[in-house]
Amino acid sequence: MNTAAKEITSPIWMDTNLNWNPQFWKSIKAKTLMRLNPHWHIDKNTDSGTPVEDLLVNKKFISHPELAFTGNTFNAFFPETGLRISARMKDGGNNTALSYDFSQIKDVEFTQTDAEETIKYWLPSLREYYRLHESNSFKHKFWRFFMDKIMLTMNPAQRRICSFMFKLTVLEVILITALLIGWNFYGA
């Protein structure tokens, strides 16, 4: 086998610098993991699976994710794309490593380039979600609630619209505050 091809298919592990938490990996749901991909528009489940549209690479498919937790390793395989996301314990539980692996599936249009583009945003999103679950401060609990109940229930277009509306609202509050301060000092 060609060395360059072997390097492409072998997984590269990314350290998260977060302690290993087997409870998180045992409890993560397939739908949550899929929604952590910021470019996957996920429709409601049908009898044949979960319809997904990858807006980044412009691919559509029906997803049947296979999640497995064994020992100190978590695997999520998406057979429709050939993508596998893995997490494992590292440094005796003082670190968690994430990786992905891709294997081309016959008669599937999802390519190595598509996998690399998709995973470039998906793994950091998964890492940040994991980070929220590793702290029990009030701030992290609030953002965990916000992610689980609000952000992860939206598709990418809805997230962009909400982000735009939030930024516009903050700008309006700043403008109104400036007008009130100006009116208080100069107008009255």
PDB file of N, CA, C and O in Angstrom, residues 27-54:
ATOM      1  N   SER A  27     -23.734   8.269  27.485  1.00  0.00           N
ATOM      2  CA  SER A  27     -25.070   8.862  27.424  1.00  0.00           C
ATOM      3  C   SER A  27     -25.343   9.697  26.182  1.00  0.00           C
ATOM      4  O   SER A  27     -26.489  10.078  25.956  1.00  0.00           O
ATOM      5  N   ILE A  28     -24.335  10.000  25.385  1.00  0.00           N
ATOM      6  CA  ILE A  28     -24.577  10.870  24.220  1.00  0.00           C
ATOM      7  C   ILE A  28     -25.489  10.148  23.221  1.00  0.00           C
ATOM      8  O   ILE A  28     -25.332   8.959  22.950  1.00  0.00           O
ATOM      9  N   LYS A  29     -26.439  10.879  22.719  1.00  0.00           N
ATOM     10  CA  LYS A  29     -27.408  10.322  21.766  1.00  0.00           C
ATOM     11  C   LYS A  29     -26.960  10.608  20.341  1.00  0.00           C
ATOM     12  O   LYS A  29     -26.290  11.598  20.076  1.00  0.00           O
ATOM     13  N   ALA A  30     -27.370   9.748  19.444  1.00  0.00           N
ATOM     14  CA  ALA A  30     -27.000   9.896  18.037  1.00  0.00           C
ATOM     15  C   ALA A  30     -27.486  11.226  17.472  1.00  0.00           C
ATOM     16  O   ALA A  30     -26.756  11.915  16.766  1.00  0.00           O
ATOM     17  N   LYS A  31     -28.716  11.601  17.798  1.00  0.00           N
ATOM     18  CA  LYS A  31     -29.288  12.851  17.279  1.00  0.00           C
ATOM     19  C   LYS A  31     -28.482  14.058  17.779  1.00  0.00           C
ATOM     20  O   LYS A  31     -28.222  14.985  17.019  1.00  0.00           O
ATOM     21  N   THR A  32     -28.071  14.033  19.050  1.00  0.00           N
ATOM     22  CA  THR A  32     -27.268  15.130  19.592  1.00  0.00           C
ATOM     23  C   THR A  32     -25.935  15.214  18.869  1.00  0.00           C
ATOM     24  O   THR A  32     -25.496  16.294  18.479  1.00  0.00           O
ATOM     25  N   LEU A  33     -25.293  14.075  18.685  1.00  0.00           N
ATOM     26  CA  LEU A  33     -24.014  14.047  17.978  1.00  0.00           C
ATOM     27  C   LEU A  33     -24.150  14.578  16.557  1.00  0.00           C
ATOM     28  O   LEU A  33     -23.320  15.353  16.085  1.00  0.00           O
ATOM     29  N   MET A  34     -25.219  14.202  15.888  1.00  0.00           N
ATOM     30  CA  MET A  34     -25.441  14.680  14.524  1.00  0.00           C
ATOM     31  C   MET A  34     -25.701  16.187  14.507  1.00  0.00           C
ATOM     32  O   MET A  34     -25.214  16.888  13.631  1.00  0.00           O
ATOM     33  N   ARG A  35     -26.447  16.682  15.472  1.00  0.00           N
ATOM     34  CA  ARG A  35     -26.759  18.114  15.517  1.00  0.00           C
ATOM     35  C   ARG A  35     -25.544  18.958  15.884  1.00  0.00           C
ATOM     36  O   ARG A  35     -25.537  20.159  15.647  1.00  0.00           O
ATOM     37  N   LEU A  36     -24.519  18.345  16.465  1.00  0.00           N
ATOM     38  CA  LEU A  36     -23.292  19.089  16.767  1.00  0.00           C
ATOM     39  C   LEU A  36     -22.516  19.437  15.504  1.00  0.00           C
ATOM     40  O   LEU A  36     -21.641  20.292  15.533  1.00  0.00           O
ATOM     41  N   ASN A  37     -22.830  18.783  14.399  1.00  0.00           N
ATOM     42  CA  ASN A  37     -22.231  19.178  13.128  1.00  0.00           C
ATOM     43  C   ASN A  37     -22.925  20.467  12.692  1.00  0.00           C
ATOM     44  O   ASN A  37     -24.115  20.463  12.401  1.00  0.00           O
ATOM     45  N   PRO A  38     -22.204  21.594  12.655  1.00  0.00           N
ATOM     46  CA  PRO A  38     -22.856  22.879  12.390  1.00  0.00           C
ATOM     47  C   PRO A  38     -23.400  23.038  10.971  1.00  0.00           C
ATOM     48  O   PRO A  38     -24.110  24.003  10.709  1.00  0.00           O
ATOM     49  N   HIS A  39     -23.105  22.097  10.083  1.00  0.00           N
ATOM     50  CA  HIS A  39     -23.565  22.222   8.701  1.00  0.00           C
ATOM     51  C   HIS A  39     -24.570  21.148   8.298  1.00  0.00           C
ATOM     52  O   HIS A  39     -24.930  21.052   7.141  1.00  0.00           O
ATOM     53  N   TRP A  40     -24.997  20.341   9.244  1.00  0.00           N
ATOM     54  CA  TRP A  40     -25.972  19.306   8.920  1.00  0.00           C
ATOM     55  C   TRP A  40     -27.374  19.798   9.242  1.00  0.00           C
ATOM     56  O   TRP A  40     -27.702  20.084  10.388  1.00  0.00           O
ATOM     57  N   HIS A  41     -28.181  19.893   8.209  1.00  0.00           N
ATOM     58  CA  HIS A  41     -29.607  20.192   8.371  1.00  0.00           C
ATOM     59  C   HIS A  41     -30.286  18.842   8.580  1.00  0.00           C
ATOM     60  O   HIS A  41     -30.296  18.001   7.695  1.00  0.00           O
ATOM     61  N   ILE A  42     -30.848  18.656   9.768  1.00  0.00           N
ATOM     62  CA  ILE A  42     -31.424  17.365  10.128  1.00  0.00           C
ATOM     63  C   ILE A  42     -32.931  17.503  10.203  1.00  0.00           C
ATOM     64  O   ILE A  42     -33.459  18.324  10.953  1.00  0.00           O
ATOM     65  N   ASP A  43     -33.626  16.671   9.422  1.00  0.00           N
ATOM     66  CA  ASP A  43     -35.078  16.651   9.455  1.00  0.00           C
ATOM     67  C   ASP A  43     -35.545  15.619  10.473  1.00  0.00           C
ATOM     68  O   ASP A  43     -34.750  14.853  11.008  1.00  0.00           O
ATOM     69  N   LYS A  44     -36.840  15.580  10.715  1.00  0.00           N
ATOM     70  CA  LYS A  44     -37.397  14.628  11.668  1.00  0.00           C
ATOM     71  C   LYS A  44     -37.203  13.208  11.142  1.00  0.00           C
ATOM     72  O   LYS A  44     -37.224  12.962   9.938  1.00  0.00           O
ATOM     73  N   ASN A  45     -37.040  12.296  12.095  1.00  0.00           N
ATOM     74  CA  ASN A  45     -36.852  10.891  11.738  1.00  0.00           C
ATOM     75  C   ASN A  45     -38.019  10.365  10.920  1.00  0.00           C
ATOM     76  O   ASN A  45     -39.160  10.740  11.142  1.00  0.00           O
ATOM     77  N   THR A  46     -37.689   9.505   9.998  1.00  0.00           N
ATOM     78  CA  THR A  46     -38.705   8.779   9.248  1.00  0.00           C
ATOM     79  C   THR A  46     -38.502   7.295   9.560  1.00  0.00           C
ATOM     80  O   THR A  46     -37.589   6.925  10.288  1.00  0.00           O
ATOM     81  N   ASP A  47     -39.334   6.458   8.977  1.00  0.00           N
ATOM     82  CA  ASP A  47     -39.184   5.016   9.198  1.00  0.00           C
ATOM     83  C   ASP A  47     -37.866   4.493   8.649  1.00  0.00           C
ATOM     84  O   ASP A  47     -37.337   3.506   9.141  1.00  0.00           O
ATOM     85  N   SER A  48     -37.328   5.173   7.647  1.00  0.00           N
ATOM     86  CA  SER A  48     -36.096   4.695   7.019  1.00  0.00           C
ATOM     87  C   SER A  48     -34.839   5.327   7.601  1.00  0.00           C
ATOM     88  O   SER A  48     -33.742   5.031   7.157  1.00  0.00           O
ATOM     89  N   GLY A  49     -34.958   6.213   8.597  1.00  0.00           N
ATOM     90  CA  GLY A  49     -33.777   6.839   9.198  1.00  0.00           C
ATOM     91  C   GLY A  49     -33.962   8.332   9.376  1.00  0.00           C
ATOM     92  O   GLY A  49     -35.077   8.848   9.330  1.00  0.00           O
ATOM     93  N   THR A  50     -32.835   9.034   9.554  1.00  0.00           N
ATOM     94  CA  THR A  50     -32.860  10.476   9.747  1.00  0.00           C
ATOM     95  C   THR A  50     -32.352  11.171   8.489  1.00  0.00           C
ATOM     96  O   THR A  50     -31.187  11.016   8.130  1.00  0.00           O
ATOM     97  N   PRO A  51     -33.207  11.947   7.805  1.00  0.00           N
ATOM     98  CA  PRO A  51     -32.753  12.679   6.619  1.00  0.00           C
ATOM     99  C   PRO A  51     -31.771  13.791   7.005  1.00  0.00           C
ATOM    100  O   PRO A  51     -32.042  14.585   7.904  1.00  0.00           O
ATOM    101  N   VAL A  52     -30.624  13.815   6.331  1.00  0.00           N
ATOM    102  CA  VAL A  52     -29.578  14.793   6.596  1.00  0.00           C
ATOM    103  C   VAL A  52     -29.182  15.460   5.289  1.00  0.00           C
ATOM    104  O   VAL A  52     -29.036  14.807   4.263  1.00  0.00           O
ATOM    105  N   GLU A  53     -29.000  16.779   5.362  1.00  0.00           N
ATOM    106  CA  GLU A  53     -28.430  17.515   4.241  1.00  0.00           C
ATOM    107  C   GLU A  53     -27.187  18.222   4.753  1.00  0.00           C
ATOM    108  O   GLU A  53     -27.260  19.052   5.651  1.00  0.00           O
ATOM    109  N   ASP A  54     -26.033  17.849   4.214  1.00  0.00           N
ATOM    110  CA  ASP A  54     -24.780  18.492   4.588  1.00  0.00           C
ATOM    111  C   ASP A  54     -24.652  19.741   3.724  1.00  0.00           C
ATOM    112  O   ASP A  54     -24.343  19.667   2.531  1.00  0.00           O
TER     113      ASP A  54
END
